[in-house]
Amino acid sequence: MIREFASVADFVIIYVREAHPLDGWNMRGPKFEDMLQHKSLEERIEAAKLLRQEGIDCPILVDTMDDKTCLAYGAFPERYYIIHNGKVVLANGLGPQLYSPQEARLNLNVGNINLIAVERRRRRRQRRWWTRPWLSPERRRSFGLYDQLMTELRREDRQSFVHFLRMPTEMFDEILQVGPRIAKQNTFYRNPLEPGLKLAITLRHLASGAKYRSMQYGWRVPHNTISVFIPEVHNINKFRKST
């Protein structure tokens, strides 16, 4: 695609954190299966150099260690964007399941990317909210699975709690001792998710195999947020078991 549309667009790849490192949520593959999660910017740069060796014919930039770009664009593990005059005119779905190279190719095939921007502005509706109301912390505490169903199961039906998370309450509480390591600092904009909620969502995902997008409705946590913290929680608990 880079060579095909070189006369229409400038391509840039931003290398972010590893999705399946050997010391994390590893998935065996034909290449780079011994890649570890980056501990420093230098390690991330070296990993990006391996990508360059695959014949990528465009600039490769490297995200900072606080994953600022990845979080800003909701791009973990991978995503296509088309940007024109400083504005996003195409935000493809999250890869590898939801993004579509065909959609990007179709938009670039227009030849004159200005037509894309004009059409997008014409059809775009004004944003009504920054966070959807049903995903607010207040609604999460009132109706979400963590504060409601799990509290009921813990109090009334311990066996169903085991069926739900594949572990008893005592083990859940023991694992939750890693809470300070998965907690985030409060900011002016929003309060972070509590460690118990992150742990519960991670365990339910591992137990059921449910997709992030479907899990957001019961837990009332945005799917892109879930996609960021599940690997983090999983990696921390995997490290804890090995020590």
mmCIF file of C-alpha atoms in Angstrom:
data_model
loop_
_atom_site.group_PDB
_atom_site.id
_atom_site.type_symbol
_atom_site.label_atom_id
_atom_site.label_comp_id
_atom_site.label_asym_id
_atom_site.label_seq_id
_atom_site.Cartn_x
_atom_site.Cartn_y
_atom_site.Cartn_z
ATOM 1 C CA MET A 1 0.000 0.000 0.000
ATOM 2 C CA ILE A 2 2.900 2.360 0.756
ATOM 3 C CA ARG A 3 4.316 2.046 -2.740
ATOM 4 C CA GLU A 4 0.877 2.011 -4.357
ATOM 5 C CA PHE A 5 -0.183 5.368 -2.905
ATOM 6 C CA ALA A 6 3.181 7.105 -2.538
ATOM 7 C CA SER A 7 1.996 9.876 -4.877
ATOM 8 C CA VAL A 8 -1.182 10.484 -2.817
ATOM 9 C CA ALA A 9 -0.084 10.313 0.820
ATOM 10 C CA ASP A 10 2.936 10.264 3.104
ATOM 11 C CA PHE A 11 3.030 7.134 5.251
ATOM 12 C CA VAL A 12 4.369 6.955 8.809
ATOM 13 C CA ILE A 13 4.430 4.007 11.212
ATOM 14 C CA ILE A 14 4.481 4.675 14.952
ATOM 15 C CA TYR A 15 5.953 1.733 16.856
ATOM 16 C CA VAL A 16 4.152 1.253 20.207
ATOM 17 C CA ARG A 17 4.372 -1.270 23.048
ATOM 18 C CA GLU A 18 4.563 -4.987 22.261
ATOM 19 C CA ALA A 19 1.148 -6.687 22.131
ATOM 20 C CA HIS A 20 2.447 -10.216 22.754
ATOM 21 C CA PRO A 21 5.894 -10.109 24.391
ATOM 22 C CA LEU A 22 7.611 -13.244 25.635
ATOM 23 C CA ASP A 23 7.375 -11.977 29.223
ATOM 24 C CA GLY A 24 3.696 -11.053 28.868
ATOM 25 C CA TRP A 25 0.705 -12.212 26.891
ATOM 26 C CA ASN A 26 2.801 -14.263 24.497
ATOM 27 C CA MET A 27 1.441 -15.796 21.305
ATOM 28 C CA ARG A 28 3.853 -18.003 19.421
ATOM 29 C CA GLY A 29 4.467 -16.869 15.873
ATOM 30 C CA PRO A 30 6.909 -17.366 13.038
ATOM 31 C CA LYS A 31 8.925 -14.245 13.863
ATOM 32 C CA PHE A 32 10.084 -12.249 16.890
ATOM 33 C CA GLU A 33 8.565 -14.752 19.333
ATOM 34 C CA ASP A 34 11.426 -14.059 21.764
ATOM 35 C CA MET A 35 10.647 -10.313 21.915
ATOM 36 C CA LEU A 36 10.433 -8.964 25.487
ATOM 37 C CA GLN A 37 8.354 -5.998 26.601
ATOM 38 C CA HIS A 38 10.363 -2.807 26.281
ATOM 39 C CA LYS A 39 11.826 -1.549 29.547
ATOM 40 C CA SER A 40 13.420 1.564 28.060
ATOM 41 C CA LEU A 41 13.171 3.800 25.021
ATOM 42 C CA GLU A 42 16.438 2.359 23.735
ATOM 43 C CA GLU A 43 14.938 -1.159 23.745
ATOM 44 C CA ARG A 44 11.855 0.081 21.904
ATOM 45 C CA ILE A 45 14.065 1.748 19.276
ATOM 46 C CA GLU A 46 16.004 -1.487 18.788
ATOM 47 C CA ALA A 47 12.722 -3.374 18.323
ATOM 48 C CA ALA A 48 11.640 -0.832 15.723
ATOM 49 C CA LYS A 49 14.872 -1.455 13.840
ATOM 50 C CA LEU A 50 13.831 -5.104 13.450
ATOM 51 C CA LEU A 51 10.640 -3.899 11.805
ATOM 52 C CA ARG A 52 12.724 -1.782 9.441
ATOM 53 C CA GLN A 53 14.526 -4.952 8.370
ATOM 54 C CA GLU A 54 11.204 -6.321 7.113
ATOM 55 C CA GLY A 55 11.406 -3.941 4.167
ATOM 56 C CA ILE A 56 9.089 -1.211 5.462
ATOM 57 C CA ASP A 57 9.510 1.660 3.002
ATOM 58 C CA CYS A 58 8.395 4.629 5.111
ATOM 59 C CA PRO A 59 9.530 6.496 8.249
ATOM 60 C CA ILE A 60 9.144 4.529 11.504
ATOM 61 C CA LEU A 61 8.667 6.630 14.626
ATOM 62 C CA VAL A 62 8.782 5.283 18.194
ATOM 63 C CA ASP A 63 6.212 6.046 20.883
ATOM 64 C CA THR A 64 7.393 7.302 24.263
ATOM 65 C CA MET A 65 7.567 4.888 27.210
ATOM 66 C CA ASP A 66 4.404 6.367 28.750
ATOM 67 C CA ASP A 67 2.569 5.257 25.562
ATOM 68 C CA LYS A 68 1.294 8.796 25.047
ATOM 69 C CA THR A 69 0.597 8.455 21.313
ATOM 70 C CA CYS A 70 -0.875 4.969 21.624
ATOM 71 C CA LEU A 71 -3.331 6.119 24.295
ATOM 72 C CA ALA A 72 -4.213 9.352 22.509
ATOM 73 C CA TYR A 73 -5.148 7.520 19.314
ATOM 74 C CA GLY A 74 -6.559 4.357 20.930
ATOM 75 C CA ALA A 75 -4.147 2.436 18.726
ATOM 76 C CA PHE A 76 -3.264 -0.677 20.736
ATOM 77 C CA PRO A 77 -2.350 -3.127 19.320
ATOM 78 C CA GLU A 78 -2.574 -1.569 15.824
ATOM 79 C CA ARG A 79 -4.703 0.876 13.846
ATOM 80 C CA TYR A 80 -4.845 2.824 10.574
ATOM 81 C CA TYR A 81 -5.403 6.580 10.498
ATOM 82 C CA ILE A 82 -5.657 8.964 7.555
ATOM 83 C CA ILE A 83 -4.914 12.562 8.568
ATOM 84 C CA HIS A 84 -5.360 15.538 6.269
ATOM 85 C CA ASN A 85 -4.607 19.165 7.147
ATOM 86 C CA GLY A 86 -4.232 18.207 10.791
ATOM 87 C CA LYS A 87 -7.619 16.479 10.980
ATOM 88 C CA VAL A 88 -8.488 12.790 11.150
ATOM 89 C CA VAL A 89 -10.533 11.852 8.073
ATOM 90 C CA LEU A 90 -10.390 8.074 8.624
ATOM 91 C CA ALA A 91 -9.993 6.160 11.885
ATOM 92 C CA ASN A 92 -10.004 2.475 11.080
ATOM 93 C CA GLY A 93 -11.023 -0.146 13.642
ATOM 94 C CA LEU A 94 -8.554 -1.752 16.050
ATOM 95 C CA GLY A 95 -6.444 -4.473 14.516
ATOM 96 C CA PRO A 96 -6.116 -7.163 13.727
ATOM 97 C CA GLN A 97 -9.802 -8.148 13.832
ATOM 98 C CA LEU A 98 -11.559 -4.819 13.276
ATOM 99 C CA TYR A 99 -9.362 -2.778 10.995
ATOM 100 C CA SER A 100 -9.710 -2.908 7.244
ATOM 101 C CA PRO A 101 -6.813 -2.186 4.862
ATOM 102 C CA GLN A 102 -9.446 -2.252 2.122
ATOM 103 C CA GLU A 103 -11.227 0.755 3.625
ATOM 104 C CA ALA A 104 -7.968 2.704 3.783
ATOM 105 C CA ARG A 105 -7.181 1.718 0.195
ATOM 106 C CA LEU A 106 -10.680 2.768 -0.915
ATOM 107 C CA ASN A 107 -10.263 6.209 0.650
ATOM 108 C CA LEU A 108 -6.800 6.710 -0.808
ATOM 109 C CA ASN A 109 -8.052 5.587 -4.223
ATOM 110 C CA VAL A 110 -10.056 8.785 -4.412
ATOM 111 C CA GLY A 111 -6.791 10.314 -5.572
ATOM 112 C CA ASN A 112 -7.657 13.773 -4.279
ATOM 113 C CA ILE A 113 -7.782 13.370 -0.504
ATOM 114 C CA ASN A 114 -9.489 16.764 -0.169
ATOM 115 C CA LEU A 115 -12.693 15.086 -1.343
ATOM 116 C CA ILE A 116 -12.514 12.743 1.623
ATOM 117 C CA ALA A 117 -12.183 15.603 4.105
ATOM 118 C CA VAL A 118 -15.047 17.569 2.567
ATOM 119 C CA GLU A 119 -17.371 14.582 2.621
ATOM 120 C CA ARG A 120 -16.418 13.674 6.185
ATOM 121 C CA ARG A 121 -17.119 17.221 7.387
ATOM 122 C CA ARG A 122 -20.466 17.225 5.606
ATOM 123 C CA ARG A 123 -21.635 14.029 7.249
ATOM 124 C CA ARG A 124 -20.036 14.507 10.654
ATOM 125 C CA ARG A 125 -22.392 15.221 13.515
ATOM 126 C CA GLN A 126 -21.380 17.497 16.353
ATOM 127 C CA ARG A 127 -19.991 15.527 19.250
ATOM 128 C CA ARG A 128 -22.588 15.377 22.004
ATOM 129 C CA TRP A 129 -20.394 14.165 24.841
ATOM 130 C CA TRP A 130 -16.802 13.454 25.772
ATOM 131 C CA THR A 131 -17.701 10.262 27.643
ATOM 132 C CA ARG A 132 -20.969 8.480 26.997
ATOM 133 C CA PRO A 133 -23.244 8.956 30.028
ATOM 134 C CA TRP A 134 -23.788 5.239 30.588
ATOM 135 C CA LEU A 135 -19.999 4.808 30.911
ATOM 136 C CA SER A 136 -19.673 7.427 33.656
ATOM 137 C CA PRO A 137 -18.192 6.419 37.042
ATOM 138 C CA GLU A 138 -21.545 7.124 38.714
ATOM 139 C CA ARG A 139 -23.437 4.758 36.391
ATOM 140 C CA ARG A 140 -20.643 2.183 36.719
ATOM 141 C CA ARG A 141 -20.972 2.150 40.501
ATOM 142 C CA SER A 142 -24.781 2.009 40.318
ATOM 143 C CA PHE A 143 -25.230 -0.561 37.565
ATOM 144 C CA GLY A 144 -21.866 -2.135 36.651
ATOM 145 C CA LEU A 145 -21.039 -5.798 37.230
ATOM 146 C CA TYR A 146 -18.179 -5.079 39.620
ATOM 147 C CA ASP A 147 -20.055 -2.976 42.179
ATOM 148 C CA GLN A 148 -23.396 -4.760 41.831
ATOM 149 C CA LEU A 149 -23.285 -8.393 40.693
ATOM 150 C CA MET A 150 -19.907 -9.245 42.204
ATOM 151 C CA THR A 151 -20.941 -7.728 45.531
ATOM 152 C CA GLU A 152 -24.097 -9.860 45.517
ATOM 153 C CA LEU A 153 -22.209 -13.034 44.599
ATOM 154 C CA ARG A 154 -19.580 -12.409 47.261
ATOM 155 C CA ARG A 155 -22.277 -11.927 49.898
ATOM 156 C CA GLU A 156 -24.918 -14.464 48.821
ATOM 157 C CA ASP A 157 -23.500 -17.106 46.472
ATOM 158 C CA ARG A 158 -19.787 -17.879 46.728
ATOM 159 C CA GLN A 159 -20.063 -20.830 44.333
ATOM 160 C CA SER A 160 -21.414 -18.615 41.569
ATOM 161 C CA PHE A 161 -18.567 -16.187 42.272
ATOM 162 C CA VAL A 162 -16.188 -19.068 41.501
ATOM 163 C CA HIS A 163 -18.058 -19.861 38.279
ATOM 164 C CA PHE A 164 -17.908 -16.208 37.244
ATOM 165 C CA LEU A 165 -14.178 -15.577 37.776
ATOM 166 C CA ARG A 166 -12.907 -19.183 38.021
ATOM 167 C CA MET A 167 -11.564 -18.593 41.515
ATOM 168 C CA PRO A 168 -12.885 -18.181 45.078
ATOM 169 C CA THR A 169 -13.166 -14.815 46.787
ATOM 170 C CA GLU A 170 -10.148 -15.538 48.996
ATOM 171 C CA MET A 171 -7.887 -16.068 46.003
ATOM 172 C CA PHE A 172 -9.264 -12.945 44.305
ATOM 173 C CA ASP A 173 -8.452 -10.900 47.415
ATOM 174 C CA GLU A 174 -4.965 -12.407 47.594
ATOM 175 C CA ILE A 175 -4.196 -11.563 43.962
ATOM 176 C CA LEU A 176 -5.571 -8.067 44.546
ATOM 177 C CA GLN A 177 -2.587 -7.425 46.808
ATOM 178 C CA VAL A 178 -0.788 -6.350 43.629
ATOM 179 C CA GLY A 179 -3.282 -3.469 43.489
ATOM 180 C CA PRO A 180 -0.740 -0.666 44.008
ATOM 181 C CA ARG A 181 1.199 -1.907 40.968
ATOM 182 C CA ILE A 182 -1.801 -1.649 38.623
ATOM 183 C CA ALA A 183 -3.321 1.512 40.069
ATOM 184 C CA LYS A 184 -3.067 4.796 38.205
ATOM 185 C CA GLN A 185 -2.645 8.260 39.637
ATOM 186 C CA ASN A 186 -5.638 10.588 39.888
ATOM 187 C CA THR A 187 -5.660 13.405 37.338
ATOM 188 C CA PHE A 188 -7.525 16.643 36.939
ATOM 189 C CA TYR A 189 -9.590 15.142 34.120
ATOM 190 C CA ARG A 190 -10.777 11.857 35.614
ATOM 191 C CA ASN A 191 -10.275 9.368 38.422
ATOM 192 C CA PRO A 192 -8.534 6.095 37.519
ATOM 193 C CA LEU A 193 -10.249 2.705 37.577
ATOM 194 C CA GLU A 194 -9.771 0.899 40.867
ATOM 195 C CA PRO A 195 -7.432 -2.125 40.833
ATOM 196 C CA GLY A 196 -10.197 -4.566 41.852
ATOM 197 C CA LEU A 197 -12.262 -3.608 38.808
ATOM 198 C CA LYS A 198 -9.292 -4.041 36.457
ATOM 199 C CA LEU A 199 -8.477 -7.422 37.986
ATOM 200 C CA ALA A 200 -12.096 -8.633 37.773
ATOM 201 C CA ILE A 201 -12.423 -7.620 34.110
ATOM 202 C CA THR A 202 -9.112 -9.311 33.276
ATOM 203 C CA LEU A 203 -10.090 -12.559 35.018
ATOM 204 C CA ARG A 204 -13.523 -12.589 33.381
ATOM 205 C CA HIS A 205 -11.931 -12.054 29.964
ATOM 206 C CA LEU A 206 -9.507 -14.935 30.528
ATOM 207 C CA ALA A 207 -12.325 -17.159 31.828
ATOM 208 C CA SER A 208 -14.868 -16.427 29.115
ATOM 209 C CA GLY A 209 -12.869 -15.213 26.115
ATOM 210 C CA ALA A 210 -15.365 -12.344 25.697
ATOM 211 C CA LYS A 211 -14.359 -9.556 23.344
ATOM 212 C CA TYR A 212 -13.473 -6.131 24.747
ATOM 213 C CA ARG A 213 -16.270 -4.401 22.845
ATOM 214 C CA SER A 214 -18.941 -6.700 24.295
ATOM 215 C CA MET A 215 -17.487 -6.530 27.821
ATOM 216 C CA GLN A 216 -17.802 -2.738 27.966
ATOM 217 C CA TYR A 217 -21.588 -2.926 28.332
ATOM 218 C CA GLY A 218 -21.776 -5.040 31.489
ATOM 219 C CA TRP A 219 -18.708 -3.586 33.189
ATOM 220 C CA ARG A 220 -19.382 -0.034 31.891
ATOM 221 C CA VAL A 221 -15.739 0.555 30.975
ATOM 222 C CA PRO A 222 -14.822 1.717 27.428
ATOM 223 C CA HIS A 223 -13.489 -1.103 25.255
ATOM 224 C CA ASN A 224 -10.352 0.843 24.291
ATOM 225 C CA THR A 225 -9.542 1.309 28.002
ATOM 226 C CA ILE A 226 -10.045 -2.428 28.582
ATOM 227 C CA SER A 227 -7.691 -3.218 25.703
ATOM 228 C CA VAL A 228 -4.924 -1.210 27.411
ATOM 229 C CA PHE A 229 -5.104 -2.467 30.989
ATOM 230 C CA ILE A 230 -5.892 -6.198 30.487
ATOM 231 C CA PRO A 231 -2.380 -6.954 29.133
ATOM 232 C CA GLU A 232 -0.869 -4.851 31.938
ATOM 233 C CA VAL A 233 -2.776 -6.683 34.706
ATOM 234 C CA HIS A 234 -2.102 -10.052 33.103
ATOM 235 C CA ASN A 235 1.638 -9.339 32.857
ATOM 236 C CA ILE A 236 1.870 -8.182 36.491
ATOM 237 C CA ASN A 237 0.134 -11.289 37.816
ATOM 238 C CA LYS A 238 2.187 -13.540 35.533
ATOM 239 C CA PHE A 239 5.355 -11.938 36.939
ATOM 240 C CA ARG A 240 3.984 -12.351 40.478
ATOM 241 C CA LYS A 241 3.473 -16.104 39.970
ATOM 242 C CA SER A 242 7.022 -16.547 38.718
ATOM 243 C CA THR A 243 8.641 -14.837 41.734
#
